[in-house]
XYZ file of C-alpha atoms in Angstrom:
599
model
C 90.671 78.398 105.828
C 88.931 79.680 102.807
C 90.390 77.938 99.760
C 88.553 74.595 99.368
C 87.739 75.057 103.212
C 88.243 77.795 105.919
C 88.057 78.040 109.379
C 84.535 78.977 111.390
C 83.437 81.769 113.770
C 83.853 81.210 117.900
C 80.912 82.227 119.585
C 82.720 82.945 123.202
C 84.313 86.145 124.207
C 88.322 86.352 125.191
C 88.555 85.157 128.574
C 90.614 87.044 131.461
C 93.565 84.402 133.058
C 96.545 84.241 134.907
C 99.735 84.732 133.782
C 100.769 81.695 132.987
C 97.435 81.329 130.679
C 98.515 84.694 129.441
C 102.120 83.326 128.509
C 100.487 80.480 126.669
C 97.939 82.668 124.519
C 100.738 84.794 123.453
C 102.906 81.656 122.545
C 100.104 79.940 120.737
C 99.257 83.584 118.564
C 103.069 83.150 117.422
C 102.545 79.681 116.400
C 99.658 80.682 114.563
C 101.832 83.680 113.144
C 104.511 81.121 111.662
C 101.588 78.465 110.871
C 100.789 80.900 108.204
C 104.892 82.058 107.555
C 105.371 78.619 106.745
C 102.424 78.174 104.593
C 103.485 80.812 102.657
C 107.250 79.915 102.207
C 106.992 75.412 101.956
C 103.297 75.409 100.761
C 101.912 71.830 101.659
C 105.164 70.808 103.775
C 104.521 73.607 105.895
C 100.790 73.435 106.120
C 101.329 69.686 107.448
C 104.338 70.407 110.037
C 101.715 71.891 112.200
C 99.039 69.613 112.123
C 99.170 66.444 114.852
C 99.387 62.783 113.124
C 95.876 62.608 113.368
C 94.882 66.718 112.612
C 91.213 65.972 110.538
C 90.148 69.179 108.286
C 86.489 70.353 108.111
C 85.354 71.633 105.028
C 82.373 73.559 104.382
C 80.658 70.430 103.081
C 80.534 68.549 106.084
C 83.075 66.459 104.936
C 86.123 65.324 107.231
C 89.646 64.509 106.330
C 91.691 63.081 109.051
C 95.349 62.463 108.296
C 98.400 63.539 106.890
C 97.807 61.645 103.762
C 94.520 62.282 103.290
C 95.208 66.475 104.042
C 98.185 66.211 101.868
C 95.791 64.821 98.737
C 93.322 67.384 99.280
C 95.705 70.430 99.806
C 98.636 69.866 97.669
C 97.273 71.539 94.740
C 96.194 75.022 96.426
C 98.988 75.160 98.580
C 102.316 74.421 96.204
C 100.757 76.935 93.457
C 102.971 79.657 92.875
C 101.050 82.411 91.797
C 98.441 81.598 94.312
C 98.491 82.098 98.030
C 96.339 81.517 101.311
C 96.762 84.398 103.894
C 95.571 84.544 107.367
C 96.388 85.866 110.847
C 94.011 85.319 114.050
C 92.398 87.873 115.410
C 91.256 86.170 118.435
C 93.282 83.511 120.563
C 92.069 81.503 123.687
C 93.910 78.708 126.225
C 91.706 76.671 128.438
C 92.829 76.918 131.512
C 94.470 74.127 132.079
C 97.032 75.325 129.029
C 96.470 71.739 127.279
C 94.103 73.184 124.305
C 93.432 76.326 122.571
C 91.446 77.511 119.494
C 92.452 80.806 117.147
C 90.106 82.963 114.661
C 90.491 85.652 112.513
C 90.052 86.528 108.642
C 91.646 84.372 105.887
C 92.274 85.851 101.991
C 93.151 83.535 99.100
C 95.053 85.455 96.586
C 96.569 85.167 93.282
C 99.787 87.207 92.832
C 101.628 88.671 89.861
C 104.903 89.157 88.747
C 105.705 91.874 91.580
C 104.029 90.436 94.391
C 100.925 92.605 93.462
C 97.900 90.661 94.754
C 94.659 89.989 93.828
C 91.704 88.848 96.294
C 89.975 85.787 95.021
C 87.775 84.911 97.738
C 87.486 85.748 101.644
C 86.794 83.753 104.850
C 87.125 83.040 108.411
C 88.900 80.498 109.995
C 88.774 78.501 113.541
C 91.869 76.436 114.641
C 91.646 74.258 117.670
C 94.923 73.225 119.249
C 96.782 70.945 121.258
C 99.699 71.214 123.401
C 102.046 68.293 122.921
C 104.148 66.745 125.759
C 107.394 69.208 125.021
C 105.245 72.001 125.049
C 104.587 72.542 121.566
C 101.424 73.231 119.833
C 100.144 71.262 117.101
C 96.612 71.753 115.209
C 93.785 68.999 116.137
C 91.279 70.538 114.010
C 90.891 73.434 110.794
C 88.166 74.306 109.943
C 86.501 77.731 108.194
C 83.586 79.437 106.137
C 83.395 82.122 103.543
C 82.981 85.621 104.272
C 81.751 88.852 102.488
C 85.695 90.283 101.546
C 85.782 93.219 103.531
C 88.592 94.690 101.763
C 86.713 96.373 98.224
C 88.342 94.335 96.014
C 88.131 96.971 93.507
C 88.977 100.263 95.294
C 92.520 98.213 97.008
C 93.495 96.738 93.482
C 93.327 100.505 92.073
C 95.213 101.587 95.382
C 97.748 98.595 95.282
C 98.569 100.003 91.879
C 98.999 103.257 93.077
C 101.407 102.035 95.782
C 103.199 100.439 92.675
C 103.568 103.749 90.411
C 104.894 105.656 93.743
C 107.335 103.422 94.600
C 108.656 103.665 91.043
C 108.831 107.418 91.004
C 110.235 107.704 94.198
C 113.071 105.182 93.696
C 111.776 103.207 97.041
C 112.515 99.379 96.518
C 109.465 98.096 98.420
C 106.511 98.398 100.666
C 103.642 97.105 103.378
C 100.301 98.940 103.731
C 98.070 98.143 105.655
C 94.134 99.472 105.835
C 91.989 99.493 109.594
C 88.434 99.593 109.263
C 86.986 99.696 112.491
C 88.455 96.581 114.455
C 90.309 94.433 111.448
C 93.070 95.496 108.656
C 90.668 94.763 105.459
C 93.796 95.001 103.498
C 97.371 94.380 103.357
C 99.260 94.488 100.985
C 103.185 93.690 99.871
C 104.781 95.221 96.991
C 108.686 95.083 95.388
C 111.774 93.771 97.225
C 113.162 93.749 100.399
C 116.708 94.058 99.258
C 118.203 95.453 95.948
C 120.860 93.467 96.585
C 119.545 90.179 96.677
C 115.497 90.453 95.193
C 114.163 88.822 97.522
C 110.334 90.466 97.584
C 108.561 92.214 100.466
C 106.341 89.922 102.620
C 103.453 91.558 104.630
C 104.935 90.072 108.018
C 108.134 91.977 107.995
C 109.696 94.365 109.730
C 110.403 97.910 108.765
C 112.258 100.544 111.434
C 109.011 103.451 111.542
C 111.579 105.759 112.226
C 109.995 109.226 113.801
C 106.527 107.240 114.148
C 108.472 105.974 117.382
C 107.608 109.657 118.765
C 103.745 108.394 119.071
C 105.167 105.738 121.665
C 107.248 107.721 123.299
C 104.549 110.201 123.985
C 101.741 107.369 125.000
C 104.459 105.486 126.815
C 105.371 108.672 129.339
C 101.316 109.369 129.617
C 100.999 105.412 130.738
C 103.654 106.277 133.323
C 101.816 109.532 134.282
C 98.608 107.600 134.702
C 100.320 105.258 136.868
C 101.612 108.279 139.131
C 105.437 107.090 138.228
C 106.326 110.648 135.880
C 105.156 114.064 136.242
C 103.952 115.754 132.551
C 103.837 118.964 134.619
C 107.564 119.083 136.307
C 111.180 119.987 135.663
C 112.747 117.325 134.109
C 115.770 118.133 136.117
C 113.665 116.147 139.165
C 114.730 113.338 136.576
C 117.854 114.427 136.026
C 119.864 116.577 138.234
C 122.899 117.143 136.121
C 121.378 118.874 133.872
C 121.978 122.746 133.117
C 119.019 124.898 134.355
C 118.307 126.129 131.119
C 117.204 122.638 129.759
C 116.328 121.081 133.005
C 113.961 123.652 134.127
C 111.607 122.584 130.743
C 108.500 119.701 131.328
C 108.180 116.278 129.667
C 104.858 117.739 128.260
C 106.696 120.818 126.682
C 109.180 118.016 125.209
C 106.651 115.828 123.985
C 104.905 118.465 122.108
C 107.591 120.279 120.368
C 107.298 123.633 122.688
C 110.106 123.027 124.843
C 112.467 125.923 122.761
C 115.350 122.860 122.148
C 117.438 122.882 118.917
C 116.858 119.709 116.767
C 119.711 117.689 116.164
C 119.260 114.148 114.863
C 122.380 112.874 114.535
C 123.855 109.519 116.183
C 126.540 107.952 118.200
C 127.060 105.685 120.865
C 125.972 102.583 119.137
C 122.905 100.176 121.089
C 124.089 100.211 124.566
C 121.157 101.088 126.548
C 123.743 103.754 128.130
C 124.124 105.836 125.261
C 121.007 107.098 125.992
C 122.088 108.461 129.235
C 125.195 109.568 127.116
C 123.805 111.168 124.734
C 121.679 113.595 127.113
C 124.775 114.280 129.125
C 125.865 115.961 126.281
C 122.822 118.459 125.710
C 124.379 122.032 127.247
C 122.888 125.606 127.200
C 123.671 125.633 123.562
C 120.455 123.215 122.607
C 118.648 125.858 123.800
C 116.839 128.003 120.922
C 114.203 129.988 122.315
C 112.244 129.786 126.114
C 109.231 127.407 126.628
C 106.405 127.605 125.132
C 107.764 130.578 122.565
C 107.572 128.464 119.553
C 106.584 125.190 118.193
C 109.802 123.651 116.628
C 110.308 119.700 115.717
C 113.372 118.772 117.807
C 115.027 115.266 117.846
C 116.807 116.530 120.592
C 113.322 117.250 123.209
C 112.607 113.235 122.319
C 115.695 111.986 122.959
C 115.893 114.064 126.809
C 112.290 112.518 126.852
C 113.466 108.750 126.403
C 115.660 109.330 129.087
C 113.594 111.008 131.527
C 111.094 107.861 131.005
C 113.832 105.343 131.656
C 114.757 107.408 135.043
C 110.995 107.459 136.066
C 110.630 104.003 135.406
C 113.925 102.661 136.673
C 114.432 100.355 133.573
C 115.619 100.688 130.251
C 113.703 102.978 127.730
C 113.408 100.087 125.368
C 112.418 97.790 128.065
C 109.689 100.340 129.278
C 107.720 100.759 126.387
C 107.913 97.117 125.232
C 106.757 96.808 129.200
C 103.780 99.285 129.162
C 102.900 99.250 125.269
C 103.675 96.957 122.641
C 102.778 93.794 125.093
C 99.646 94.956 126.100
C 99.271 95.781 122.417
C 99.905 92.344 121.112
C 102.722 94.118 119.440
C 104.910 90.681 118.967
C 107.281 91.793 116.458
C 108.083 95.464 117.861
C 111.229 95.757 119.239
C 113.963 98.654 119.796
C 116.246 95.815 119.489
C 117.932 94.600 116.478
C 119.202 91.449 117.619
C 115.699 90.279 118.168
C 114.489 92.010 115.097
C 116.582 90.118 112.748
C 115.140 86.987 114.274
C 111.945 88.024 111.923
C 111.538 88.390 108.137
C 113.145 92.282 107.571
C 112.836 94.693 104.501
C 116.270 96.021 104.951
C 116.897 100.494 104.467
C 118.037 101.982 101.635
C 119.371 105.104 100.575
C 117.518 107.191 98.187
C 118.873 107.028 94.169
C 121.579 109.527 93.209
C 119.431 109.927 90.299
C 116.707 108.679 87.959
C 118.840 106.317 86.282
C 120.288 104.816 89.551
C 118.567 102.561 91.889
C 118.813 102.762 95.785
C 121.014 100.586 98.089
C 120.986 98.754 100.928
C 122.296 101.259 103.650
C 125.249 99.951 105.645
C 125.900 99.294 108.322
C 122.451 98.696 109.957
C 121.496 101.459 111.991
C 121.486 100.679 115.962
C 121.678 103.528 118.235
C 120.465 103.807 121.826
C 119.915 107.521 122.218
C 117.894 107.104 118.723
C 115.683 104.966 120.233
C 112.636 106.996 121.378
C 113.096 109.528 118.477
C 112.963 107.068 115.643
C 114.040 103.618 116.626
C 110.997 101.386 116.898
C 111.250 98.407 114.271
C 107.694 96.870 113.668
C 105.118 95.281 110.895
C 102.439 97.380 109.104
C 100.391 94.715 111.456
C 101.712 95.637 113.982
C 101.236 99.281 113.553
C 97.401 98.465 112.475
C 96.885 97.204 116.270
C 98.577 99.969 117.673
C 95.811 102.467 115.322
C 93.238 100.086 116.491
C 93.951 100.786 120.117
C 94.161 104.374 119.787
C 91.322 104.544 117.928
C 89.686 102.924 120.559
C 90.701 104.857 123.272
C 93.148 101.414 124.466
C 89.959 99.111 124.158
C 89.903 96.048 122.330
C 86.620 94.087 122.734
C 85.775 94.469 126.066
C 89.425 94.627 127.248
C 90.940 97.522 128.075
C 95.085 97.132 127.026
C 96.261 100.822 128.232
C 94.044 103.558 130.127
C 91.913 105.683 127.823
C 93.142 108.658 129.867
C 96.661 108.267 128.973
C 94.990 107.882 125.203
C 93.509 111.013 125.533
C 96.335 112.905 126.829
C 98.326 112.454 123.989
C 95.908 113.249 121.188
C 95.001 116.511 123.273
C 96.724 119.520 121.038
C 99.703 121.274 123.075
C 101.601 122.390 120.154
C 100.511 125.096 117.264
C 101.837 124.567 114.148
C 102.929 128.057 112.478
C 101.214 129.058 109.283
C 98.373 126.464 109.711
C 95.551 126.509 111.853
C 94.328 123.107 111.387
C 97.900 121.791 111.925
C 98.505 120.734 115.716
C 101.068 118.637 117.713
C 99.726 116.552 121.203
C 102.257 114.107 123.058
C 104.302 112.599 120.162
C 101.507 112.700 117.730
C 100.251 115.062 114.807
C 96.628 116.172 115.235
C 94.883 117.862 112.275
C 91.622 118.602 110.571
C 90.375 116.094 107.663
C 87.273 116.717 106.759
C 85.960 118.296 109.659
C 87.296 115.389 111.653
C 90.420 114.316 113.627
C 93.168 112.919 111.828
C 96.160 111.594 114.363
C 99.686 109.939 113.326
C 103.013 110.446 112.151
C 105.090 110.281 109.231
C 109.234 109.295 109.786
C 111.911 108.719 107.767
C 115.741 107.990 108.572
C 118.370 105.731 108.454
C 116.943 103.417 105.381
C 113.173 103.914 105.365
C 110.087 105.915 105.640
C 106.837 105.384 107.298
C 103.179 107.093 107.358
C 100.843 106.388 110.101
C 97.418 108.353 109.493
C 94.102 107.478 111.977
C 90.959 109.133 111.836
C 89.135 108.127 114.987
C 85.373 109.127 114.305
C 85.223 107.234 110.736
C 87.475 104.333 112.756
C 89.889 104.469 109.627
C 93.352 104.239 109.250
C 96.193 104.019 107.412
C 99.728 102.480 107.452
C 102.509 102.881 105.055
C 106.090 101.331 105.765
C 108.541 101.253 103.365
C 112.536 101.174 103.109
C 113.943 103.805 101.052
C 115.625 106.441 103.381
C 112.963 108.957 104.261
C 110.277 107.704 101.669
C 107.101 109.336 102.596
C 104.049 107.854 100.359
C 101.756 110.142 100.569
C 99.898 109.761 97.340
C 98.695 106.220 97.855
C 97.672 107.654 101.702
C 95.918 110.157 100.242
C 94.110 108.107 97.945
C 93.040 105.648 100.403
C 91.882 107.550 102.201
C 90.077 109.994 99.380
C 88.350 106.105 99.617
C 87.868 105.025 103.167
C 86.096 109.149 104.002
C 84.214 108.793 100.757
C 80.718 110.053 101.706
C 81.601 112.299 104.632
C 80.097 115.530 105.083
C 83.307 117.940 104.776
C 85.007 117.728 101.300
C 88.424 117.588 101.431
C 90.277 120.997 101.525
C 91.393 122.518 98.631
C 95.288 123.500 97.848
C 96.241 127.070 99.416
C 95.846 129.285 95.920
C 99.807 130.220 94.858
C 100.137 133.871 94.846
C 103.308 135.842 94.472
C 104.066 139.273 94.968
C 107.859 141.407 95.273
C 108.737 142.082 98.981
C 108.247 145.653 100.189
C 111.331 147.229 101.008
C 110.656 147.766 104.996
C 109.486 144.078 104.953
C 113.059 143.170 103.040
C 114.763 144.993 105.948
C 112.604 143.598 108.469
C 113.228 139.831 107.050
C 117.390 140.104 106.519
C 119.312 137.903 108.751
C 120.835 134.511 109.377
C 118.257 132.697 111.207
C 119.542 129.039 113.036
C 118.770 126.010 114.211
C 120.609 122.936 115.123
C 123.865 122.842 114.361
C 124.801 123.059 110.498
C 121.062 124.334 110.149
C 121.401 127.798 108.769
C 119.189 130.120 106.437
C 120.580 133.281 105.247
C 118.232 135.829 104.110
C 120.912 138.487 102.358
C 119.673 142.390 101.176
C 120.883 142.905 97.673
C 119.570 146.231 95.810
C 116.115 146.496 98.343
C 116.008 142.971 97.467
C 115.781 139.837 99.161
C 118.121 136.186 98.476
C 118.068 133.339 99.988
C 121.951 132.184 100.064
C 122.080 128.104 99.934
C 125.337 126.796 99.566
C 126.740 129.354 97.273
C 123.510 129.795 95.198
C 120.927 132.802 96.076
C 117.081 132.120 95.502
C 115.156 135.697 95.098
C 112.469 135.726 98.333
C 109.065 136.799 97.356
C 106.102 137.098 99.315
C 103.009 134.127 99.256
C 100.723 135.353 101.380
C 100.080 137.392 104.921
C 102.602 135.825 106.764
C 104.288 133.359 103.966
C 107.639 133.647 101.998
C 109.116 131.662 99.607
C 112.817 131.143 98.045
C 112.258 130.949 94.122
C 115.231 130.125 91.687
C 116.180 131.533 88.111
C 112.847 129.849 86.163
C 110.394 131.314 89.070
C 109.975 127.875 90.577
C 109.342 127.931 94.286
C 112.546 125.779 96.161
C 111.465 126.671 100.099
C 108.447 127.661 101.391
C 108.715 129.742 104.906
C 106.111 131.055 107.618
C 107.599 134.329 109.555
C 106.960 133.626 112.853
C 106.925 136.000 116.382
C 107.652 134.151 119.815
C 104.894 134.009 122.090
C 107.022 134.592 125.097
C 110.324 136.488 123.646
C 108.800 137.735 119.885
C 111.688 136.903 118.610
C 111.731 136.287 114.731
C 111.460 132.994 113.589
C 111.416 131.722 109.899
C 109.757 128.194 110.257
C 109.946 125.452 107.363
C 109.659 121.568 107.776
C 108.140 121.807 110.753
C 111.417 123.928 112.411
C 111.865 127.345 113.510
C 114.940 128.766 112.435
C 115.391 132.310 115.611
C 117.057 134.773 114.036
C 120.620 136.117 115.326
C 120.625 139.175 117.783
C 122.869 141.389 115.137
C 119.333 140.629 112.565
C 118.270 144.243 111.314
């Protein structure tokens, strides 16, 4: 590795094999995976409880060591440092075919670390491991050997970004964090900062595993185009073909209108029914004609409720469990080894556990209990993965399901769910494809998600023409970090030709009094989801829970709630259905119909 030594560059390309090959690969990538873990946690002991009795080390000298002794003596004082560390993951990993010997290659970092896990690069490299596979089927390294590399990662520019990560996490009372940067095939940083738990301190490592909450939407989406690709789901038909029982108000809507936010259901994200795959099927046997907000296609409106009828209608088409679908169809071809829906395999792995958000500035935020684990939550919001993870699932989409010359999932299923179905109100640059966000940055596609629930937050931003992206996992209930994802990527489009847009200018003006009668109403959602627009004195208010914000007007179609001091509380577009032009007032990313007796 890099460090005194490295490990080199292989010269051949990933080889196609059978499955039983295939098997092996993925077992020796995991015993690469917790080659490193162990490095990381038992320093030299861990280093040498992979190597084989006679495991030599190349350095970039020439020289050889051969021998625990020997390896031990040269390594001891790198490895066992505390504030130093030696980071890798392989990028590439091959099995003869015979299964007896393998090799893996990827980047290395050597790092020195501060007080709160902040980390510094101090040199980069590539490394090249060849393997053996011992007589009870475990692998142990023959040879290590590497050479320094140019660090990819701008040393500079992710220092000042790892700091920004730091100052957000302190002003939004979020205990800890992973990101993770993609340039073009590689993450050229990663990054760990604060704890894992408030109750016990133990810090954030890059390898664990964070629930993405509402990022699970992108594999829901992908997973039900791979199924359309492969003839097994309609996009394009009733969902009631799926599932007969249900009424013929909600089973008369299309996967694709589900998937993209246009299928007129209420949202409704609460939970029940604990991780039996059949609370799925539970939980959609309880969707009746009051989901229903507003006919197809009237409306785009975020709804919980579309994704979690969508789950199930994939887990009918496929004839397995949701869960076991897309682990089936995605994260495997992926490489995705640490994604699961399950949370008895989860907890197998190093886990930042969720938190709820402080009470206030002087509290701090604490470990939610119990641990979330809901079947019908599933394809709405229940993947649990690593920022690395998530970096090879933006790599793939970037890549239109390519990696090298491999393609993992078809490029037309790729394309189907970047495609915009779904028009965001009140922003024309603002669109919605298959269980993914597609907007304008700088003249250019941006795809992703953001989620937050039940513990933690995530932001998953790709920009496929600069082959860019970023990921942001953290747990603190609903913690979106936006700042530091802005500000890597103010870095990573540096230099393209559209700036990035400036902030909508604020202006405010009083309501006319024919648009204050037009606007009065209570306007609904899901259930407990209310607004309350209220005429006082040719006046409009905004009744919250007992308190009344005047309404004033921000632009053409805009409104906005403002309290006592003039400061703006809720922003609103007013919105006419396509199909029934209905009014709609539409705020974080619902539409709120108003009631029949409106005025």
């Amino acid at each position: 590795m890099v460090a005194p030594q490295g490990h080199a560059q292989a010269a051949s390309a990933p080889a196609r094999s059978n499955a039983r090959v295939d098997s092996l690969r993925e077992q020796l990538r995991q015993t690469e995976l917790a080659f490193a873990a162990a490095t990381a946690e038992r320093g030299i002991e861990g280093w040498l409880s992979y190597f084989s009795d006679s495991g030599t080390q190349l350095l970039k000298t020439g020289r050889i060591v051969r021998g625990h002794a020997a390896i031990r003596e040269l390594m001891t004082a790198t490895l066992n440092n505390p504030k130093r560390r030696l980071l890798w993951h392989p990028t590439i990993v091959e099995v003869s075919p015979s299964g007896e010997m393998g090799y893996t290659y990827g980047p290395s970092e050597f790092v020195a670390l501060d007080s709160v896990g902040r980390k510094t690069v101090l040199g980069c490299g590539t490394f090249m491991t060849v393997w053996g596979r011992q007589k009870d089927g475990r692998w142990k390294v023959l040879a290590d050997m590497g050479s320094e590399a140019e660090c990819r990662s701008q040393p500079d520019s992710w220092s000042g970004l790892d700091s920004t990560l730091a100052g957000e996490l302190r002003s939004t009372g979020t205990p800890g964090a992973v990101l993770a940067i993609v340039r073009n095939d590689s993450i050229v940083h990663l990054a760990a900062l604060g704890v894992a738990s408030t109750a016990t301190g133990a810090p954030v490592t890059t390898d664990m595993v964070f629930r993405v909450a509402s990022a699970t939407k992108m594999f829901t989406g992908l997973a039900a185009a791979i199924l359309a690709e492969r003839r097994q789901l309609d996009l394009s038909a009733p969902v009631r073909r799926y599932a007969p029982f249900l009424t013929p108000s909600i089973g008369s809507r299309t996967m694709a209108s589900l998937l993209s936010h246009t299928a007129g259901l209420r949202d409704n994200s609460s939970a029940s029914g604990g991780s039996d795959d059949a609370g799925l099927a539970a939980a959609v046997r309880k969707l009746g004609a009051s989901a229903v907000m507003s006919p197809a296609g009237d409306v785009y409106s975020y709804s919980n409720s579309g994704f979690t009828l969508a789950g199930y209608v994939i887990q009918r088409a496929a004839g397995a469990p949701y869960a076991d679908v897309v682990d089936s169809v995605l994260l495997r071809p992926l490489g995705m080894s640490r994604s699961t829906f399950r949370t008895t395999i989860a907890m197998t792995y190093p886990i930042a556990l969720g938190h709820t958000a402080p009470a206030s500035a002087r509290d701090t935020a604490r470990v939610m209990r119990p641990f979330a684990d809901y079947a019908e939550v599933f394809p709405r919001g229940g993947l649990l993965s690593t920022a690395e993870d998530m970096a090879r699932f933006a790599m793939a989409v970037m890549s239109r399901g390519r990696r090298g010359s491999e393609q993992l999932i078809p490029a037309a299923a790729v394309d189907s769910v970047m495609r915009p179905r779904g028009d965001v109100p009140g922003d024309t640059a603002s669109h919605y494809g298959l269980g993914m966000r597609v907007v304008l940055n700088r003249g250019m596609r941006e795809l992703g998600h953001y989620g937050g629930g039940f513990g933690y937050g995530s932001v998953v931003r790709m920009v496929p023409e600069a082959r860019v992206a970023v990921i942001i996992l953290a747990n603190r209930n609903s913690a979106l970090l936006t700042k530091t994802a802005d500000s890597a990527f103010a870095t990573l489009l540096r230099g393209t030709t559209a700036a990035a847009p400036s902030p909508r200018p604020a202006t405010r003006a009083p309501l006319s009094v024919a648009d204050v009668r037009r606007l009065a109403g209570t306007y609904r959602n899901g259930e407990g989801q209310v607004l309350e627009l209220v005429l006082r004195r040719d006046t409009l208010a905004l009744v919250d829970e007992g308190e009344r914000y005047t309404v004033v007007r921000t632009g053409t179609d805009r409104i906005a709630a403002t309290d006592a001091e003039g400061t703006i509380v809720m922003e609103f577009v007013t919105v006419r259905g396509r199909v029934s032009q209905a009014p709609y007032l539409f705020t974080f990313g619902r539409a709120f119909r108003r009631d029949a007796t409106g005025k």
